[in-house]
PDB file of C-alpha atoms in Angstrom:
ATOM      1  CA  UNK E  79       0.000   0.000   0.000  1.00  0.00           C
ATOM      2  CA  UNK E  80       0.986   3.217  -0.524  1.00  0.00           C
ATOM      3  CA  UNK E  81       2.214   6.579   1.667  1.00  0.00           C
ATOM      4  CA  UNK E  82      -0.331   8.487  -0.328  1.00  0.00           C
ATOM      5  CA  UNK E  83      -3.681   5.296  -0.398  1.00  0.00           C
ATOM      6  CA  UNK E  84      -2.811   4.912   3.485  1.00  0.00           C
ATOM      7  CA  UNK E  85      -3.136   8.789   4.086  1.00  0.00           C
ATOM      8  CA  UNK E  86      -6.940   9.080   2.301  1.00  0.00           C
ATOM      9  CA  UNK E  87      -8.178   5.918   4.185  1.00  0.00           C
ATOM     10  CA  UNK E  88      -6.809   7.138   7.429  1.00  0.00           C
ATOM     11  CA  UNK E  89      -8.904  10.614   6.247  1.00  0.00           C
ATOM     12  CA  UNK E  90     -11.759   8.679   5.419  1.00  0.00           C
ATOM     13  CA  UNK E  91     -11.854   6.699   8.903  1.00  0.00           C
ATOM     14  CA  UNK E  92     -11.547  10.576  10.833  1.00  0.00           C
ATOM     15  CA  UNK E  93     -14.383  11.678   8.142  1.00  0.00           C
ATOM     16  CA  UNK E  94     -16.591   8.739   9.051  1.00  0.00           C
ATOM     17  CA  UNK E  95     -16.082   8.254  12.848  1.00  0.00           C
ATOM     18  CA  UNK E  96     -19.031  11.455  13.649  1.00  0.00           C
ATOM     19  CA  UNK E  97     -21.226  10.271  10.821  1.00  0.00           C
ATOM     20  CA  UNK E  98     -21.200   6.911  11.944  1.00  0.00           C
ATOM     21  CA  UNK E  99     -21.629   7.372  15.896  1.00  0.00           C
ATOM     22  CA  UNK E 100     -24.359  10.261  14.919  1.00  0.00           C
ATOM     23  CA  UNK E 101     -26.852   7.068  13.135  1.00  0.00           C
ATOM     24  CA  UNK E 102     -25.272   4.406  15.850  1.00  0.00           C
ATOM     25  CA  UNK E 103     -26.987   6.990  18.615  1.00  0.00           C
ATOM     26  CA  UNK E 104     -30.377   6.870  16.496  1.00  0.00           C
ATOM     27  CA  UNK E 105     -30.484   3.489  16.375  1.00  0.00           C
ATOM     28  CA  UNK E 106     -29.435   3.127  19.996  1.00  0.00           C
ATOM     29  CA  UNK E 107     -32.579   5.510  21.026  1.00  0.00           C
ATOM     30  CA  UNK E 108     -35.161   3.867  18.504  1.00  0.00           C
ATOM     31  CA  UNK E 109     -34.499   0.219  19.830  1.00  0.00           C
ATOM     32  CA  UNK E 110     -34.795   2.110  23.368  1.00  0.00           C
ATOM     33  CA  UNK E 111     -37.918   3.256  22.386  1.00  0.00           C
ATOM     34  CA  UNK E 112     -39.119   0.037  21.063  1.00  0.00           C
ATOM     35  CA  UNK E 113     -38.003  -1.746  24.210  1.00  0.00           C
ATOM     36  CA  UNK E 114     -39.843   0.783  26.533  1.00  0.00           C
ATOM     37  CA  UNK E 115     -43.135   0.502  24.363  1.00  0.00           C
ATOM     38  CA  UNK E 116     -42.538  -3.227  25.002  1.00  0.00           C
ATOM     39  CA  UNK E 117     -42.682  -3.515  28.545  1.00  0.00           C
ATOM     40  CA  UNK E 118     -45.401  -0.877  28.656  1.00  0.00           C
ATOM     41  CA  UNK E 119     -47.533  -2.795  26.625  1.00  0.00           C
ATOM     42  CA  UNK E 120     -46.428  -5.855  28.722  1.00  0.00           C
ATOM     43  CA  UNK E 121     -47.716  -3.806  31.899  1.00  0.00           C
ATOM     44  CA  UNK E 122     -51.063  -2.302  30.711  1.00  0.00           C
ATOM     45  CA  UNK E 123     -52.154  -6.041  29.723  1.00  0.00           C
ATOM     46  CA  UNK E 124     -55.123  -6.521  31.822  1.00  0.00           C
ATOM     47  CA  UNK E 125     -55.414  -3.145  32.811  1.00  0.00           C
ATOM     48  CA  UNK E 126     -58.768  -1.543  32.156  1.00  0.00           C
ATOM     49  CA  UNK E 127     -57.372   1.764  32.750  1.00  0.00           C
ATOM     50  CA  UNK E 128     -55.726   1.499  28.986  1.00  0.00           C
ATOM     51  CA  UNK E 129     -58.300   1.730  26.313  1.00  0.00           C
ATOM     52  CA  UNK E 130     -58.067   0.040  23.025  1.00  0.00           C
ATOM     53  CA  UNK E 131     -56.934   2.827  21.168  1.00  0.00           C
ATOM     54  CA  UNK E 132     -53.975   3.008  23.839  1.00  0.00           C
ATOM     55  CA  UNK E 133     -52.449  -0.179  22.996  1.00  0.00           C
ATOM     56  CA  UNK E 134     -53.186   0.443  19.324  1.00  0.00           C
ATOM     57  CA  UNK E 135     -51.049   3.697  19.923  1.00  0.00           C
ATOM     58  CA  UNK E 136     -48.481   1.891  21.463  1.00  0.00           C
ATOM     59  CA  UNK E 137     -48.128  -1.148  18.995  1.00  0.00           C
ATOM     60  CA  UNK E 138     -47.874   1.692  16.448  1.00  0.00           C
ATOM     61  CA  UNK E 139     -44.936   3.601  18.251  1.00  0.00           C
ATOM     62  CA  UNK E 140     -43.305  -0.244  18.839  1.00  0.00           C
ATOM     63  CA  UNK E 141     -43.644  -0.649  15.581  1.00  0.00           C
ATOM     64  CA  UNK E 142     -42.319   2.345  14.463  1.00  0.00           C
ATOM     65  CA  UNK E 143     -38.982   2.442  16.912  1.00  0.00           C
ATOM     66  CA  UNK E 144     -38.071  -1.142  15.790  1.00  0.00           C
ATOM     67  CA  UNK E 145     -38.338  -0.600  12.344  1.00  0.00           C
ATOM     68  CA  UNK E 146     -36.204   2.411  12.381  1.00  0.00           C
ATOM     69  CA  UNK E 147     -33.701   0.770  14.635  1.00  0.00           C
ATOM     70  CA  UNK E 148     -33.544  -2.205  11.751  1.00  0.00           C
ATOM     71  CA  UNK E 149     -33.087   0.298   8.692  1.00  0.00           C
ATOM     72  CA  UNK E 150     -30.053   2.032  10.859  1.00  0.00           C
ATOM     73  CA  UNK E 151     -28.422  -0.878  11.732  1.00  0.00           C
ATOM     74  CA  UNK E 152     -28.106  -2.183   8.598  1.00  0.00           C
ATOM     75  CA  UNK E 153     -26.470   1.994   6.998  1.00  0.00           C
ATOM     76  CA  UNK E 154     -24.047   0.804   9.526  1.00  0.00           C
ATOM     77  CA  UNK E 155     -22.840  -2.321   8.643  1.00  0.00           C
ATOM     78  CA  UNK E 156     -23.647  -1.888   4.785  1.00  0.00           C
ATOM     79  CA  UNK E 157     -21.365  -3.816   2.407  1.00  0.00           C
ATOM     80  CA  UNK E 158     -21.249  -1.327  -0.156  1.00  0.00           C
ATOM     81  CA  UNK E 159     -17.749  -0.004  -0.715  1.00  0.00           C
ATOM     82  CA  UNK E 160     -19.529   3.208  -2.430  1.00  0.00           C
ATOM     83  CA  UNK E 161     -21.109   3.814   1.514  1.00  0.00           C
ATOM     84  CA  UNK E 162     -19.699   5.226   4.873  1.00  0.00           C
ATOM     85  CA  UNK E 163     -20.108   1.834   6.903  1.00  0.00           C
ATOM     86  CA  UNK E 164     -18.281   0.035   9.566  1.00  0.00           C
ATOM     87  CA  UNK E 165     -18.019  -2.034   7.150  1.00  0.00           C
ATOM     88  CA  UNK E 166     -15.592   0.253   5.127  1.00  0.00           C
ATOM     89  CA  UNK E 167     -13.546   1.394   8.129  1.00  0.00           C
ATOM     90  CA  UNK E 168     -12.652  -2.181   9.202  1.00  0.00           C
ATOM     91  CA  UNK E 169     -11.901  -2.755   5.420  1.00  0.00           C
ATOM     92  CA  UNK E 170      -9.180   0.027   5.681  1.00  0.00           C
ATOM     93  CA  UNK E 171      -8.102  -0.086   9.325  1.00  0.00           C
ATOM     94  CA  UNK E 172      -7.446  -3.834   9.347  1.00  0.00           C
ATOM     95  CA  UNK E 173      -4.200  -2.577   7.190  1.00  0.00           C
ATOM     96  CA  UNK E 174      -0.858  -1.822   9.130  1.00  0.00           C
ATOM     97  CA  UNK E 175      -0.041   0.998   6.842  1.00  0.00           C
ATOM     98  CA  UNK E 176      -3.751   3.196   7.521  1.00  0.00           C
ATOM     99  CA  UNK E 177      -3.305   2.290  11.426  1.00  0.00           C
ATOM    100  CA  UNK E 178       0.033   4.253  11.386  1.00  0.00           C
ATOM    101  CA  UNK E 179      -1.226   7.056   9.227  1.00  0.00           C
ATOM    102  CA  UNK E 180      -4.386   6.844  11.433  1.00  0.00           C
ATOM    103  CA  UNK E 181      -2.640   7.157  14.923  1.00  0.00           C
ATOM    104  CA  UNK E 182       0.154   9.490  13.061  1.00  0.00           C
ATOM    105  CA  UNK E 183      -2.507  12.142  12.077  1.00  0.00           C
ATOM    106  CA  UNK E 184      -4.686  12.035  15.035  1.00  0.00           C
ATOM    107  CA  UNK E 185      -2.180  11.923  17.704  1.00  0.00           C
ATOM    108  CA  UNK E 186       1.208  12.858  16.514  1.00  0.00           C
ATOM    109  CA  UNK E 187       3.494  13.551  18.969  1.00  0.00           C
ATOM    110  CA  UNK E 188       1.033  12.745  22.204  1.00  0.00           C
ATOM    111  CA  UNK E 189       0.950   9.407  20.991  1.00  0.00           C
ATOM    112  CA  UNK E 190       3.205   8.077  23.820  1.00  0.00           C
ATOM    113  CA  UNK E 191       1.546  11.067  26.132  1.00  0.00           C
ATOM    114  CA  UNK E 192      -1.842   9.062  25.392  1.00  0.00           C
ATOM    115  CA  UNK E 193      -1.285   5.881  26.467  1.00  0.00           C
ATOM    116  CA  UNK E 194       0.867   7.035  30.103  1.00  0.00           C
ATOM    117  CA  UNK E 195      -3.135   8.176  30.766  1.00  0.00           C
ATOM    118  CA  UNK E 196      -5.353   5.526  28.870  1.00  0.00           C
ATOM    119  CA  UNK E 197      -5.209   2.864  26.659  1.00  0.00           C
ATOM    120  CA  UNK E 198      -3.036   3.192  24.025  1.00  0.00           C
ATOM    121  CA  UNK E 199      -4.183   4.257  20.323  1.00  0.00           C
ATOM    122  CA  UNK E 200      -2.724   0.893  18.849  1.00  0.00           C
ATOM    123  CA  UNK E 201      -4.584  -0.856  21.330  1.00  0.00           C
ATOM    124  CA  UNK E 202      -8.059   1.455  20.554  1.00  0.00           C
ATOM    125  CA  UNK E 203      -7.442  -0.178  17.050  1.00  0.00           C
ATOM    126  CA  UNK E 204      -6.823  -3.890  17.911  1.00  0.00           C
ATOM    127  CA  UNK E 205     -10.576  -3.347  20.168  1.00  0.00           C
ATOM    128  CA  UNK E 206     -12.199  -1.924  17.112  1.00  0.00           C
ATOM    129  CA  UNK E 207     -10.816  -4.885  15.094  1.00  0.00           C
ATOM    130  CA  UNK E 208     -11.606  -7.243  18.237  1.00  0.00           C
ATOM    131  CA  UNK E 209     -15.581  -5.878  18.572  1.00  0.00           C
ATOM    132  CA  UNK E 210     -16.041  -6.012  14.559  1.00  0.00           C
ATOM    133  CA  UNK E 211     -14.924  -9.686  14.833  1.00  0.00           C
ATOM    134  CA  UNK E 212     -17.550 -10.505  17.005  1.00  0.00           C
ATOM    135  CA  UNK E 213     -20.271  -9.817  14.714  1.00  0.00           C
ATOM    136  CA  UNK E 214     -22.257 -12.676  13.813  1.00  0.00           C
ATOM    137  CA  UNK E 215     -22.753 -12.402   9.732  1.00  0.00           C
ATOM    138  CA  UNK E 216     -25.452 -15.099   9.906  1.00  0.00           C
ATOM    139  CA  UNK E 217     -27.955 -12.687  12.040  1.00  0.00           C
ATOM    140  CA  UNK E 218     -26.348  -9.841  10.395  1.00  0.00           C
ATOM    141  CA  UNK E 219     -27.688 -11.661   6.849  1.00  0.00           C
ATOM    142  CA  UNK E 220     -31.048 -12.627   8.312  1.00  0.00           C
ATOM    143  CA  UNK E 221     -31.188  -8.890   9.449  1.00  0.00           C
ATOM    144  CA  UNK E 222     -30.917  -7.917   5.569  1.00  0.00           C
ATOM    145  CA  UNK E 223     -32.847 -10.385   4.663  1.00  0.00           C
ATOM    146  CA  UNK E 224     -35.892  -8.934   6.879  1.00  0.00           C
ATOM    147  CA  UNK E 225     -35.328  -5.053   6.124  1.00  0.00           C
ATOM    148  CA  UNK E 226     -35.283  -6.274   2.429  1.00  0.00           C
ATOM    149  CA  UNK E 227     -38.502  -8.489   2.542  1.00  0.00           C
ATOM    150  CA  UNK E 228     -40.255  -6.933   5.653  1.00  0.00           C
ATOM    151  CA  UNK E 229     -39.310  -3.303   5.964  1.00  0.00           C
ATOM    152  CA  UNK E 230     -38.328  -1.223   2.362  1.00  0.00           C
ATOM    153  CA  UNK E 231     -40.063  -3.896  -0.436  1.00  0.00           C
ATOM    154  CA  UNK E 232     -43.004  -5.723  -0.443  1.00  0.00           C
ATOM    155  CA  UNK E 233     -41.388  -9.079  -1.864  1.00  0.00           C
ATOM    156  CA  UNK E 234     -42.542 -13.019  -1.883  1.00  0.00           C
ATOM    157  CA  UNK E 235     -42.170 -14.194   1.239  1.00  0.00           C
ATOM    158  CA  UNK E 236     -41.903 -17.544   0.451  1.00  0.00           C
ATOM    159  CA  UNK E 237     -38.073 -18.074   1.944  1.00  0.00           C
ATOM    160  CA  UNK E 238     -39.190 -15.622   4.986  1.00  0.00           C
ATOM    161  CA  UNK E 239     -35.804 -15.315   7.634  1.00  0.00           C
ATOM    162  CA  UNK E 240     -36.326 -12.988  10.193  1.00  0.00           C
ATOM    163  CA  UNK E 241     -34.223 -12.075  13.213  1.00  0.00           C
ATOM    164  CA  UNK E 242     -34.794 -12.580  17.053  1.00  0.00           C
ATOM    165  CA  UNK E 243     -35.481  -9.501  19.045  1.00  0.00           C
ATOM    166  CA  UNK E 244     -32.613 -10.579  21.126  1.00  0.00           C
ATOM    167  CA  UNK E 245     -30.045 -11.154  18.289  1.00  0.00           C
ATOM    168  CA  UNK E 246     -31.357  -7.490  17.230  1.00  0.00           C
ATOM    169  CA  UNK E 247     -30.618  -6.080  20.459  1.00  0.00           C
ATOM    170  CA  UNK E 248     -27.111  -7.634  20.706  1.00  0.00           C
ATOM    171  CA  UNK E 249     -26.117  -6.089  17.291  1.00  0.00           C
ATOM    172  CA  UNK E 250     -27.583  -2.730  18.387  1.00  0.00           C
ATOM    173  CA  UNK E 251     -25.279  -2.629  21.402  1.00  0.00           C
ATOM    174  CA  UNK E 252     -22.491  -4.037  19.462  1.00  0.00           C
ATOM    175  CA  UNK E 253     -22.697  -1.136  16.679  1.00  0.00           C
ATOM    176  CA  UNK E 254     -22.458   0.819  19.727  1.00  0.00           C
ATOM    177  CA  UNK E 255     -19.575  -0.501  21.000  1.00  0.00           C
ATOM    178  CA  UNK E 256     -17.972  -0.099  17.472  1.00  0.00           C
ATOM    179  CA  UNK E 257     -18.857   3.605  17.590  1.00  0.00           C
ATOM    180  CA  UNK E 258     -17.587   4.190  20.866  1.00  0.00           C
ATOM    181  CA  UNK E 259     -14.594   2.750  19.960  1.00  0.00           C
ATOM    182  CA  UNK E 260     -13.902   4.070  16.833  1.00  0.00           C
ATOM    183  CA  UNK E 261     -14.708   7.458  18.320  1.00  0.00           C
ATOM    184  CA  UNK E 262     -12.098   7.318  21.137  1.00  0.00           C
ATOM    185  CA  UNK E 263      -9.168   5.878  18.220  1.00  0.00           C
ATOM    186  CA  UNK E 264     -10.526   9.141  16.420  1.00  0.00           C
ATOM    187  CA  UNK E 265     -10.160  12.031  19.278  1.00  0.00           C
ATOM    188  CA  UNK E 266     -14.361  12.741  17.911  1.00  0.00           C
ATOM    189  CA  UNK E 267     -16.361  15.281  20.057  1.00  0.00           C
ATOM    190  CA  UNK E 268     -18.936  13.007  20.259  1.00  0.00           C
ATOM    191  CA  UNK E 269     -21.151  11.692  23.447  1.00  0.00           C
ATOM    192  CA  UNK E 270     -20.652   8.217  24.051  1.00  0.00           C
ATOM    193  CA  UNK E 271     -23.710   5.342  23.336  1.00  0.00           C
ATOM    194  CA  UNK E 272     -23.199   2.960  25.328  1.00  0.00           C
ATOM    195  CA  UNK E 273     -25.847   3.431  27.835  1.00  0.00           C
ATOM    196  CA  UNK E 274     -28.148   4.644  25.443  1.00  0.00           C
ATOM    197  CA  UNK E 275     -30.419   2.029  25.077  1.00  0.00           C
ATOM    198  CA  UNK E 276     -31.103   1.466  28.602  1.00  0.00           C
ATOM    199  CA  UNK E 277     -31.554   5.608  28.742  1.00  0.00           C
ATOM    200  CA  UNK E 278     -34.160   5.559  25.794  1.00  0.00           C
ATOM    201  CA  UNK E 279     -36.109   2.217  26.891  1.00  0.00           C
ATOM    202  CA  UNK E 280     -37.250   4.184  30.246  1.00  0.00           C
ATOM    203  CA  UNK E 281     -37.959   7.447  27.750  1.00  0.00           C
ATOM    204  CA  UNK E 282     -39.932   5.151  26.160  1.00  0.00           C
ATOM    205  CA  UNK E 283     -41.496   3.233  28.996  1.00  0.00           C
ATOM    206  CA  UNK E 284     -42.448   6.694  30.978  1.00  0.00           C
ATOM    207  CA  UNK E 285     -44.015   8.110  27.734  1.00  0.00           C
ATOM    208  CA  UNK E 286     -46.857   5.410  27.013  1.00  0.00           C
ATOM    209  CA  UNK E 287     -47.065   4.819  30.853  1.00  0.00           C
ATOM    210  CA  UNK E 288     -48.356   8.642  31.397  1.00  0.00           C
ATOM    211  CA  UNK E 289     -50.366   8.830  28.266  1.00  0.00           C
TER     212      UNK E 289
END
């Protein structure tokens, strides 16, 4: 690779790291949302104080949240090389020559300043490269498969796949993870996500709970 190819993916992977934690947050809050409508309409079941239109309301926002949640999820780990994706970053940080004109640009000379106080930048790159090998590309295909069939076309369903709530939730907090990451390597100015789900789900739960 060369001085000059390394340089513009190490740009790209600065350019991406706020666009990509700024839709990882979204998604974080709408699968919040969707898990706080959940247990509200898990709580109101039985409960004559809710009318009908109530839990139509709230299978509505549930709906809503979830689907959102799905469609972000998958701008983040998109496979097209034409995209800003995680996707794209791992394909360029994974290479020794970016990660030097990664850490070289963003910390210069406090490079050995930043890891006396934290954890070093070449170790914030071999945890981005450790999280993004966790994801499980068999969910993350069923995951496509869904927003494809179930979410932006209306397509035969006759080879229907379709993704557990819980797999969905594990890839939300793991895009999260990714972002947090990949924000720290990158020095961003952005909040972190991490407990972002867990914030949103009592937004959520509070919301339909008062209404």
């Amino acid at each position: 690779m060369s001085e000059q190819t390394a340089a513009a993916d190490a740009e790209f992977i600065i350019q991406a790291a706020p666009r990509l934690s700024s839709i990882a947050t979204l998604a974080s809050m709408s699968f919040g949302l969707g898990e706080g409508a959940n247990e509200a309409i898990r709580n109101a079941q039985g409960n004559d104080k809710y009318r009908q239109g109530w839990h139509q309301a709230a299978l509505g926002f549930q709906d809503g949240t979830l689907m959102m949640a799905v469609v972000r999820t998958c701008i983040l780990l998109d496979s097209d090389e034409k995209t800003v994706s995680f996707q794209g970053v791992y394909r360029r940080l994974k290479e020794p020559e970016t990660q030097r004109a990664l850490i070289q640009k963003v910390f210069d000379e406090y490079e050995e300043f930043q890891s006396m106080f934290g954890p070093s930048p070449t170790q914030m790159v071999a945890d981005f490269l450790s999280i993004y090998r966790e994801i499980d590309w068999g969910i993350h295909s069923r995951l496509i498969h869904f927003r494809n069939f179930g979410v932006v076309h209306l397509l035969d369903r006759k080879n229907w796949k379709s993704i557990e709530y819980g797999e969905m939730r594990d890839l939300i907090l793991l895009v999260g993870r990714l972002s947090d990451k990949l924000t720290e390597l990158c020095r961003s100015s952005v909040p972190p996500i991490a407990s972002l789900v867990k914030e949103w789900r009592e937004y959520g739960l509070h919301a339909l709970e008062k209404s």
